[in-house]
Amino acid sequence: MENCKQNFEVLESIGKHIALLKPLLPNHAIICIGEYPVKVLLKGPYSEKTDETLPIFIDKSAKEISKWSQARLDPYSILGLDKKIDTHFWFHVTPHLAKNDAFMTRLKNKLADKQRDALIVSSIWDGVGSALLPALISQFAEWGTSSAALVVLPSKVQPSDVHFNAFSSIGACAAMETTPLVLIDRDRLEAYVGVDRSGSTIAGNGVVNYLLGLMLTKDTWVQELSELSRAFNVKIFTMLAATGASFSIYGSLENIFNAALFNPFLTFELSTASVLYVLLRMPLHFKDKLSRGKIELTVANWFKKRASLSSIYVTEPLFVEDVSDRIDLVMFVGGFDLTEMFIALEKKVSSTKNQAIKKGWIKEEEWKGIVKSLVTAKA
């Protein structure tokens, strides 16, 4: 009897230990790369570990990240390159990542052995973000971890060197067949004005945290968007969103879709799009009134005159206990033609590119590969 009691106590102790470890091994990782998105996410609720999400904040220096957070971040969630290397351009950082796997090992040690998926949020106008985005996409594929990325593009008023970094990073990612990129124009992001479910104003980049909440509430969002991306070989998406839309004010889903057109996160031609993923959150009392089937038909009919889509995927709506009539909608549109935008960007960064080739920092063939992945095919 004494042995049984001791065995029981040992098992109970192991069970308590496992329970303590579980919050450190959530299914979803949020990988935030670069000063801009780090500071955005620090304003929201995703800076702390939960049972479901593990945030990892990455930039050149761990000390800098800690300073930006005013020491609020758990050191476990901070990962710096912490090397004395230049980081102005992506080609300064990429060789360091390629020759030294210590950084990726440190990241792997922070993640669960079987991390189900990762949502990357990255700016790509500095050397760290532009180099790490394709590197992490490749690494997650090797680890068998599904991933999707929200990618913030530089402002039009920023100089050509940052656009060179951004162009190169997207080109490197587009050459892969793994992770969908959701492009967000910084100018459009900072000009965003909307409302949340309580009717309070959402302005500027604060909407990122609100939309992250919607995406992360949908447990299968990364897997579903990734599957759609693979099925139709569509790598680049953007968002059309309507947040906190009162059904009684708008009168119909069609009008809410129309409102989303006024807040695009990227300038693109909707008529050239080929795939669509729709995510909605609404009050539970709308469950019968707005079933998934009805939403699918409404979306298909609304798009019929706007684009010739190959696929429309309306995910099961997220229902919340709420007496209001407010609906959150995000349409992830993909497969649109971005050739014109990328050709213009190629011209804008030509002087920086020429200098990099002349100095031997990049090779002509390497640059041709980047350009080919962006200006010869649809997103």
PDB file of C-alpha atoms in Angstrom, residues 60-219:
ATOM      1  CA  LYS A  60      18.999  42.991 -34.539  1.00  0.00           C
ATOM      2  CA  SER A  61      19.388  43.375 -30.779  1.00  0.00           C
ATOM      3  CA  ALA A  62      17.595  41.667 -27.889  1.00  0.00           C
ATOM      4  CA  LYS A  63      18.438  44.656 -25.694  1.00  0.00           C
ATOM      5  CA  GLU A  64      16.706  47.009 -28.116  1.00  0.00           C
ATOM      6  CA  ILE A  65      13.537  44.904 -28.111  1.00  0.00           C
ATOM      7  CA  SER A  66      13.551  44.838 -24.310  1.00  0.00           C
ATOM      8  CA  LYS A  67      13.985  48.633 -24.283  1.00  0.00           C
ATOM      9  CA  TRP A  68      11.051  49.144 -26.670  1.00  0.00           C
ATOM     10  CA  SER A  69       8.884  46.991 -24.425  1.00  0.00           C
ATOM     11  CA  GLN A  70      10.057  48.882 -21.319  1.00  0.00           C
ATOM     12  CA  ALA A  71      11.089  45.496 -19.895  1.00  0.00           C
ATOM     13  CA  ARG A  72       7.492  44.202 -20.053  1.00  0.00           C
ATOM     14  CA  LEU A  73       8.341  41.321 -22.380  1.00  0.00           C
ATOM     15  CA  ASP A  74       9.302  37.934 -21.021  1.00  0.00           C
ATOM     16  CA  PRO A  75      12.949  37.338 -22.062  1.00  0.00           C
ATOM     17  CA  TYR A  76      11.765  33.989 -23.437  1.00  0.00           C
ATOM     18  CA  SER A  77       9.841  35.912 -26.131  1.00  0.00           C
ATOM     19  CA  ILE A  78      12.843  37.978 -27.264  1.00  0.00           C
ATOM     20  CA  LEU A  79      15.316  36.857 -29.911  1.00  0.00           C
ATOM     21  CA  GLY A  80      18.051  39.114 -31.257  1.00  0.00           C
ATOM     22  CA  LEU A  81      20.627  38.447 -33.944  1.00  0.00           C
ATOM     23  CA  ASP A  82      23.073  39.921 -31.420  1.00  0.00           C
ATOM     24  CA  LYS A  83      26.016  39.840 -33.796  1.00  0.00           C
ATOM     25  CA  LYS A  84      28.349  42.648 -34.811  1.00  0.00           C
ATOM     26  CA  ILE A  85      27.324  42.662 -38.457  1.00  0.00           C
ATOM     27  CA  ASP A  86      25.943  45.290 -40.810  1.00  0.00           C
ATOM     28  CA  THR A  87      22.178  45.046 -41.150  1.00  0.00           C
ATOM     29  CA  HIS A  88      21.285  47.870 -43.534  1.00  0.00           C
ATOM     30  CA  PHE A  89      20.660  45.570 -46.512  1.00  0.00           C
ATOM     31  CA  TRP A  90      19.384  42.008 -46.719  1.00  0.00           C
ATOM     32  CA  PHE A  91      22.647  40.829 -48.293  1.00  0.00           C
ATOM     33  CA  HIS A  92      24.479  41.853 -45.109  1.00  0.00           C
ATOM     34  CA  VAL A  93      22.308  39.531 -43.003  1.00  0.00           C
ATOM     35  CA  THR A  94      21.700  36.577 -45.334  1.00  0.00           C
ATOM     36  CA  PRO A  95      25.303  35.241 -45.292  1.00  0.00           C
ATOM     37  CA  HIS A  96      25.263  35.308 -41.471  1.00  0.00           C
ATOM     38  CA  LEU A  97      22.103  33.201 -41.438  1.00  0.00           C
ATOM     39  CA  ALA A  98      23.432  30.821 -44.073  1.00  0.00           C
ATOM     40  CA  LYS A  99      26.816  30.207 -42.430  1.00  0.00           C
ATOM     41  CA  ASN A 100      25.675  30.119 -38.825  1.00  0.00           C
ATOM     42  CA  ASP A 101      22.720  27.985 -37.736  1.00  0.00           C
ATOM     43  CA  ALA A 102      22.960  29.147 -34.109  1.00  0.00           C
ATOM     44  CA  PHE A 103      20.182  31.683 -34.619  1.00  0.00           C
ATOM     45  CA  MET A 104      17.743  29.127 -36.028  1.00  0.00           C
ATOM     46  CA  THR A 105      18.707  26.722 -33.246  1.00  0.00           C
ATOM     47  CA  ARG A 106      17.856  29.358 -30.652  1.00  0.00           C
ATOM     48  CA  LEU A 107      14.504  29.926 -32.353  1.00  0.00           C
ATOM     49  CA  LYS A 108      13.804  26.194 -32.528  1.00  0.00           C
ATOM     50  CA  ASN A 109      14.539  25.848 -28.821  1.00  0.00           C
ATOM     51  CA  LYS A 110      11.859  28.429 -28.045  1.00  0.00           C
ATOM     52  CA  LEU A 111       9.198  26.622 -30.073  1.00  0.00           C
ATOM     53  CA  ALA A 112       7.348  23.412 -29.334  1.00  0.00           C
ATOM     54  CA  ASP A 113       8.784  20.266 -30.928  1.00  0.00           C
ATOM     55  CA  LYS A 114       5.599  19.898 -32.949  1.00  0.00           C
ATOM     56  CA  GLN A 115       4.648  23.546 -33.390  1.00  0.00           C
ATOM     57  CA  ARG A 116       1.440  23.363 -35.397  1.00  0.00           C
ATOM     58  CA  ASP A 117       1.704  26.689 -37.185  1.00  0.00           C
ATOM     59  CA  ALA A 118       3.346  30.087 -37.207  1.00  0.00           C
ATOM     60  CA  LEU A 119       1.933  33.484 -38.118  1.00  0.00           C
ATOM     61  CA  ILE A 120       4.760  35.789 -39.187  1.00  0.00           C
ATOM     62  CA  VAL A 121       4.309  39.562 -38.945  1.00  0.00           C
ATOM     63  CA  SER A 122       7.194  41.387 -40.599  1.00  0.00           C
ATOM     64  CA  SER A 123       8.272  44.696 -42.047  1.00  0.00           C
ATOM     65  CA  ILE A 124      10.708  44.173 -44.923  1.00  0.00           C
ATOM     66  CA  TRP A 125      12.345  47.535 -45.522  1.00  0.00           C
ATOM     67  CA  ASP A 126      15.395  46.941 -43.312  1.00  0.00           C
ATOM     68  CA  GLY A 127      18.069  44.300 -43.651  1.00  0.00           C
ATOM     69  CA  VAL A 128      16.854  42.167 -40.743  1.00  0.00           C
ATOM     70  CA  GLY A 129      13.227  41.878 -41.834  1.00  0.00           C
ATOM     71  CA  SER A 130      13.952  41.491 -45.541  1.00  0.00           C
ATOM     72  CA  ALA A 131      16.516  38.725 -44.941  1.00  0.00           C
ATOM     73  CA  LEU A 132      14.720  36.897 -42.154  1.00  0.00           C
ATOM     74  CA  LEU A 133      11.319  36.611 -43.834  1.00  0.00           C
ATOM     75  CA  PRO A 134      12.416  34.226 -46.628  1.00  0.00           C
ATOM     76  CA  ALA A 135      14.874  32.504 -44.277  1.00  0.00           C
ATOM     77  CA  LEU A 136      12.156  31.732 -41.739  1.00  0.00           C
ATOM     78  CA  ILE A 137       9.680  30.656 -44.404  1.00  0.00           C
ATOM     79  CA  SER A 138      12.249  28.160 -45.677  1.00  0.00           C
ATOM     80  CA  GLN A 139      13.101  27.004 -42.158  1.00  0.00           C
ATOM     81  CA  PHE A 140       9.472  26.470 -41.126  1.00  0.00           C
ATOM     82  CA  ALA A 141       8.936  24.382 -44.265  1.00  0.00           C
ATOM     83  CA  GLU A 142      11.945  22.257 -43.309  1.00  0.00           C
ATOM     84  CA  TRP A 143      10.546  21.821 -39.793  1.00  0.00           C
ATOM     85  CA  GLY A 144       7.134  20.840 -41.183  1.00  0.00           C
ATOM     86  CA  THR A 145       5.429  23.865 -39.603  1.00  0.00           C
ATOM     87  CA  SER A 146       2.643  25.573 -41.546  1.00  0.00           C
ATOM     88  CA  SER A 147       3.112  29.317 -41.819  1.00  0.00           C
ATOM     89  CA  ALA A 148       1.501  32.448 -43.208  1.00  0.00           C
ATOM     90  CA  ALA A 149       2.937  35.960 -43.227  1.00  0.00           C
ATOM     91  CA  LEU A 150       1.533  39.463 -42.858  1.00  0.00           C
ATOM     92  CA  VAL A 151       4.106  41.575 -44.703  1.00  0.00           C
ATOM     93  CA  VAL A 152       4.218  45.364 -44.256  1.00  0.00           C
ATOM     94  CA  LEU A 153       5.608  47.156 -47.324  1.00  0.00           C
ATOM     95  CA  PRO A 154       7.453  50.479 -47.030  1.00  0.00           C
ATOM     96  CA  SER A 155       5.805  53.842 -47.540  1.00  0.00           C
ATOM     97  CA  LYS A 156       6.083  55.460 -50.949  1.00  0.00           C
ATOM     98  CA  VAL A 157       7.936  58.388 -49.356  1.00  0.00           C
ATOM     99  CA  GLN A 158      10.688  56.173 -47.966  1.00  0.00           C
ATOM    100  CA  PRO A 159      13.941  56.190 -49.999  1.00  0.00           C
ATOM    101  CA  SER A 160      14.908  53.668 -52.665  1.00  0.00           C
ATOM    102  CA  ASP A 161      17.209  51.579 -50.456  1.00  0.00           C
ATOM    103  CA  VAL A 162      14.286  50.317 -48.343  1.00  0.00           C
ATOM    104  CA  HIS A 163      12.281  49.500 -51.465  1.00  0.00           C
ATOM    105  CA  PHE A 164      15.289  47.527 -52.709  1.00  0.00           C
ATOM    106  CA  ASN A 165      15.142  45.448 -49.522  1.00  0.00           C
ATOM    107  CA  ALA A 166      11.383  44.958 -49.853  1.00  0.00           C
ATOM    108  CA  PHE A 167      11.502  44.028 -53.547  1.00  0.00           C
ATOM    109  CA  SER A 168      14.291  41.517 -52.924  1.00  0.00           C
ATOM    110  CA  SER A 169      12.540  39.935 -49.952  1.00  0.00           C
ATOM    111  CA  ILE A 170       9.240  39.400 -51.767  1.00  0.00           C
ATOM    112  CA  GLY A 171      11.126  38.021 -54.766  1.00  0.00           C
ATOM    113  CA  ALA A 172      12.964  35.503 -52.582  1.00  0.00           C
ATOM    114  CA  CYS A 173       9.685  34.439 -50.934  1.00  0.00           C
ATOM    115  CA  ALA A 174       7.810  34.211 -54.231  1.00  0.00           C
ATOM    116  CA  ALA A 175      10.412  31.763 -55.529  1.00  0.00           C
ATOM    117  CA  MET A 176       9.329  29.315 -52.804  1.00  0.00           C
ATOM    118  CA  GLU A 177       6.193  27.167 -52.799  1.00  0.00           C
ATOM    119  CA  THR A 178       5.339  27.184 -49.144  1.00  0.00           C
ATOM    120  CA  THR A 179       3.931  30.233 -47.404  1.00  0.00           C
ATOM    121  CA  PRO A 180       1.184  32.687 -48.432  1.00  0.00           C
ATOM    122  CA  LEU A 181       2.199  36.339 -48.112  1.00  0.00           C
ATOM    123  CA  VAL A 182      -0.493  38.866 -47.166  1.00  0.00           C
ATOM    124  CA  LEU A 183       0.850  42.218 -48.391  1.00  0.00           C
ATOM    125  CA  ILE A 184      -0.007  45.386 -46.459  1.00  0.00           C
ATOM    126  CA  ASP A 185       0.929  48.821 -47.775  1.00  0.00           C
ATOM    127  CA  ARG A 186       2.257  50.959 -44.907  1.00  0.00           C
ATOM    128  CA  ASP A 187       0.608  54.127 -46.219  1.00  0.00           C
ATOM    129  CA  ARG A 188      -2.806  52.462 -46.449  1.00  0.00           C
ATOM    130  CA  LEU A 189      -2.352  50.813 -43.063  1.00  0.00           C
ATOM    131  CA  GLU A 190      -1.593  54.064 -41.303  1.00  0.00           C
ATOM    132  CA  ALA A 191      -4.500  55.779 -43.057  1.00  0.00           C
ATOM    133  CA  TYR A 192      -6.971  53.092 -41.944  1.00  0.00           C
ATOM    134  CA  VAL A 193     -10.041  54.259 -40.014  1.00  0.00           C
ATOM    135  CA  GLY A 194     -12.680  51.855 -38.757  1.00  0.00           C
ATOM    136  CA  VAL A 195     -14.519  50.734 -35.635  1.00  0.00           C
ATOM    137  CA  ASP A 196     -14.345  47.696 -33.403  1.00  0.00           C
ATOM    138  CA  ARG A 197     -17.195  45.546 -32.089  1.00  0.00           C
ATOM    139  CA  SER A 198     -17.981  48.065 -29.361  1.00  0.00           C
ATOM    140  CA  GLY A 199     -18.203  50.909 -31.882  1.00  0.00           C
ATOM    141  CA  SER A 200     -14.941  52.518 -30.746  1.00  0.00           C
ATOM    142  CA  THR A 201     -12.668  53.965 -33.429  1.00  0.00           C
ATOM    143  CA  ILE A 202      -9.727  51.964 -34.750  1.00  0.00           C
ATOM    144  CA  ALA A 203      -7.182  54.217 -36.431  1.00  0.00           C
ATOM    145  CA  GLY A 204      -3.918  53.490 -38.184  1.00  0.00           C
ATOM    146  CA  ASN A 205      -1.743  50.464 -37.546  1.00  0.00           C
ATOM    147  CA  GLY A 206      -3.693  49.590 -34.408  1.00  0.00           C
ATOM    148  CA  VAL A 207      -6.008  47.652 -36.710  1.00  0.00           C
ATOM    149  CA  VAL A 208      -3.261  45.013 -37.038  1.00  0.00           C
ATOM    150  CA  ASN A 209      -3.831  43.840 -33.475  1.00  0.00           C
ATOM    151  CA  TYR A 210      -7.589  43.751 -34.026  1.00  0.00           C
ATOM    152  CA  LEU A 211      -7.260  41.679 -37.197  1.00  0.00           C
ATOM    153  CA  LEU A 212      -4.719  39.391 -35.535  1.00  0.00           C
ATOM    154  CA  GLY A 213      -7.316  38.689 -32.890  1.00  0.00           C
ATOM    155  CA  LEU A 214      -9.775  37.664 -35.589  1.00  0.00           C
ATOM    156  CA  MET A 215      -7.264  35.439 -37.384  1.00  0.00           C
ATOM    157  CA  LEU A 216      -6.017  33.750 -34.224  1.00  0.00           C
ATOM    158  CA  THR A 217      -9.543  33.100 -33.004  1.00  0.00           C
ATOM    159  CA  LYS A 218      -9.981  30.989 -36.136  1.00  0.00           C
ATOM    160  CA  ASP A 219      -7.853  28.066 -35.011  1.00  0.00           C
TER     161      ASP A 219
END
